[in-house]
mmCIF file of C-alpha atoms in Angstrom:
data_model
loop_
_atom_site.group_PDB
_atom_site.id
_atom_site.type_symbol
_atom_site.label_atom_id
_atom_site.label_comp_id
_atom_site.label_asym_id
_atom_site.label_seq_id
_atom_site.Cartn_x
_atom_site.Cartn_y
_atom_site.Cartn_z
ATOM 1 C CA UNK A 1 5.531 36.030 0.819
ATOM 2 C CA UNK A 2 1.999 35.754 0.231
ATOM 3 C CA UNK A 3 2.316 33.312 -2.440
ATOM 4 C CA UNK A 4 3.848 31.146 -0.187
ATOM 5 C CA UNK A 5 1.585 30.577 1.809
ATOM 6 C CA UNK A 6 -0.663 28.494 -0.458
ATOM 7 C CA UNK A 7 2.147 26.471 -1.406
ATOM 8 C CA UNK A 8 2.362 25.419 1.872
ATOM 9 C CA UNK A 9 -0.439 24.494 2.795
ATOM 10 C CA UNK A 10 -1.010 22.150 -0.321
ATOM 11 C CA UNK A 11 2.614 20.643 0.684
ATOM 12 C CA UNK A 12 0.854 19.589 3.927
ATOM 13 C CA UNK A 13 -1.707 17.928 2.588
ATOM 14 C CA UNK A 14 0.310 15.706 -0.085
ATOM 15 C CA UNK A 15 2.006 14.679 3.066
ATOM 16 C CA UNK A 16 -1.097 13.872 5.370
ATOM 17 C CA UNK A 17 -2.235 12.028 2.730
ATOM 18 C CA UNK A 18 0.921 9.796 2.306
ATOM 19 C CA UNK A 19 0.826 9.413 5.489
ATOM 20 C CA UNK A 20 -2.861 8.099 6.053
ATOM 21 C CA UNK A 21 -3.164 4.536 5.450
ATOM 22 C CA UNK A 22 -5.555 4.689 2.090
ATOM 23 C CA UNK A 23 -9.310 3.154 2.550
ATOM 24 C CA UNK A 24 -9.933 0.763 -0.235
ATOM 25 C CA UNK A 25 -13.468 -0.820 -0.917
ATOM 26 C CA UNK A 26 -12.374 -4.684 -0.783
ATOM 27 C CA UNK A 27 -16.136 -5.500 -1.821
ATOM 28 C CA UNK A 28 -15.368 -5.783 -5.719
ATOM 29 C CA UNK A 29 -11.685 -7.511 -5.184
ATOM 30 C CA UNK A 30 -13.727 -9.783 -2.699
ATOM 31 C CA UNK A 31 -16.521 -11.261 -4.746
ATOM 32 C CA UNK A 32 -14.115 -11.277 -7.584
ATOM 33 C CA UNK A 33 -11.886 -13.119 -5.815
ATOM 34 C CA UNK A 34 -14.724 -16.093 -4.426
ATOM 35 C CA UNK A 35 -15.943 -16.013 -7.857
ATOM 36 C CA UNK A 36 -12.299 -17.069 -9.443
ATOM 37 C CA UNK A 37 -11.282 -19.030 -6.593
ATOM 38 C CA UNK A 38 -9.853 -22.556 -7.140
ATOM 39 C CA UNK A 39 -10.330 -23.309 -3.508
ATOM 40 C CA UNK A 40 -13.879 -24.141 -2.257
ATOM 41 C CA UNK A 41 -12.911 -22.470 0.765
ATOM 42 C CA UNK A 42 -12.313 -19.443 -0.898
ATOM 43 C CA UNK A 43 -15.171 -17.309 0.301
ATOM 44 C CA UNK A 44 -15.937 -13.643 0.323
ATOM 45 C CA UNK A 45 -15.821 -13.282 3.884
ATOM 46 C CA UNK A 46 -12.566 -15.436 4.394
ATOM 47 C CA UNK A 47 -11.532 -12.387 1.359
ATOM 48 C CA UNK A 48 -13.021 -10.219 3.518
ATOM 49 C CA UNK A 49 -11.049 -11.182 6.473
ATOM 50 C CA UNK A 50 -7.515 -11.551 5.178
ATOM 51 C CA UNK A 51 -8.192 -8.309 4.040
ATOM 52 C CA UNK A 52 -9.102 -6.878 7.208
ATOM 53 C CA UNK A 53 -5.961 -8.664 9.124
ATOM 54 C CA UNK A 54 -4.022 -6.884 6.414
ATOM 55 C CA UNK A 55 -4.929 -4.017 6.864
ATOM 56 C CA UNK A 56 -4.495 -3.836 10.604
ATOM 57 C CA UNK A 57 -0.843 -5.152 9.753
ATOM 58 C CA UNK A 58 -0.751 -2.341 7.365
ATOM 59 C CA UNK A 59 -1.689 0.499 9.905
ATOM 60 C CA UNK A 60 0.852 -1.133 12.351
ATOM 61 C CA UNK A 61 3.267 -0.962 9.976
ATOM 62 C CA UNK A 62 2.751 2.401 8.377
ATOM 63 C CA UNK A 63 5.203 4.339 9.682
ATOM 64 C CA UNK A 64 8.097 1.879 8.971
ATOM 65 C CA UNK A 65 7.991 2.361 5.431
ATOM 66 C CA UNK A 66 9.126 5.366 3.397
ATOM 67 C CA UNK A 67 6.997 7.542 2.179
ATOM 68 C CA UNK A 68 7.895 6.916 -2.039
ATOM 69 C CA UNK A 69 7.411 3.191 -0.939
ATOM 70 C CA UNK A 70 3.910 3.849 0.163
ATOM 71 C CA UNK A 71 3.369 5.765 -2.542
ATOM 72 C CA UNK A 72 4.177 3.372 -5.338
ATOM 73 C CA UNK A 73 2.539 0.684 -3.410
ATOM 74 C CA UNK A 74 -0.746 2.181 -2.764
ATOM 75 C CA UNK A 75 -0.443 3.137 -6.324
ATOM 76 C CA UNK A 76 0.107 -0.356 -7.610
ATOM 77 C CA UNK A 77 -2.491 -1.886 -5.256
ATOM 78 C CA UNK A 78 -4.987 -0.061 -6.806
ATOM 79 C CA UNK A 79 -4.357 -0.935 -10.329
ATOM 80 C CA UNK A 80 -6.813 -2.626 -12.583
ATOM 81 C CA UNK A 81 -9.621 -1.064 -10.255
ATOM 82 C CA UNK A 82 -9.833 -3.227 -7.118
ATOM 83 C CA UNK A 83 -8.079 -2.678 -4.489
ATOM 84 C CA UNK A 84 -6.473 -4.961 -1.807
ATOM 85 C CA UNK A 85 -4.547 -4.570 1.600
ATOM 86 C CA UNK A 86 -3.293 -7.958 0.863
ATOM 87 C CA UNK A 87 -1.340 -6.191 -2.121
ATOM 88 C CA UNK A 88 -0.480 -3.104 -0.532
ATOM 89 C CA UNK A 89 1.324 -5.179 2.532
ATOM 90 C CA UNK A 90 2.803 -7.625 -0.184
ATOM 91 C CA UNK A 91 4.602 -4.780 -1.882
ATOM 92 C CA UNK A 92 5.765 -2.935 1.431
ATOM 93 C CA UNK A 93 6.717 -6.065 2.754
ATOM 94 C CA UNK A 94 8.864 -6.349 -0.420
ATOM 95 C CA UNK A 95 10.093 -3.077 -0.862
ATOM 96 C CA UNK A 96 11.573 -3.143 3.025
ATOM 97 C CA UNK A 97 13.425 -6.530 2.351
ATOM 98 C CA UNK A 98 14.562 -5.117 -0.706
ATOM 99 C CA UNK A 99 16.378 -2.304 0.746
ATOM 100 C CA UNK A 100 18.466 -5.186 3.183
ATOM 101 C CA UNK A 101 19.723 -6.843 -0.269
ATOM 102 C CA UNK A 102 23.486 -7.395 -0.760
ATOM 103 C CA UNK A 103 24.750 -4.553 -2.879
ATOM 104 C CA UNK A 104 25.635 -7.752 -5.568
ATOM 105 C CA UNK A 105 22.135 -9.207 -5.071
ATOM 106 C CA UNK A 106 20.160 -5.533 -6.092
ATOM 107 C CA UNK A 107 19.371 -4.622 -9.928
ATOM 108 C CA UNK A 108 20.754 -2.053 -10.576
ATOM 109 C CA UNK A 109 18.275 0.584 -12.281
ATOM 110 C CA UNK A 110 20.600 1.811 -15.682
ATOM 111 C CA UNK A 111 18.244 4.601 -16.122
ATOM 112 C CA UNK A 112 19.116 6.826 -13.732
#
């Protein structure tokens, strides 16, 4: 019994934390961004603020999505070492539609 105990506790924190909408430092994938940008327009603080508007979409959102979607999104939002909302609400956004596919429409994963 007593061994249990520790198991649960670390089984509530793998869920607060898929549950917490993740804090990313948009401050490299910002200047990166300006810096590749093909758009003069393309600034660090108009980065800075579609980031922020997705982000507030994102914690609106949050507890529509499921928590291996958020999970595979956060992780593939972080990938290649700067992070964006922008991506993170992309892929949600995509893995929700997803799911309302026609059965014929889906690809079917072979693996499993």
């Amino acid at each position: 019994m007593i061994l249990n105990v520790p198991i649960a506790i670390l089984a509530s924190h793998f869920v607060l934390v898929v549950d917490r909408v993740p804090h990313f430092n948009i401050e490299p994938s910002c200047s990166a961004a300006a810096t590749a940008a093909v758009s003069p327009n393309r600034t660090p603080d108009s980065c800075k603020r579609d980031e922020k508007e997705a982000r507030t979409k994102v914690e609106q959102e949050w507890g529509q999505y499921s928590a291996s979607d958020k999970k595979r999104c956060v992780t593939l939002s972080s990938l290649g070492g700067a992070p964006s909302y922008v991506e993170l609400l992309t892929c949600l956004e995509m893995a929700k539609a997803a799911k309302t596919l026609p059965p014929g429409d889906k690809l079917e994963d072979k693996t499993r």
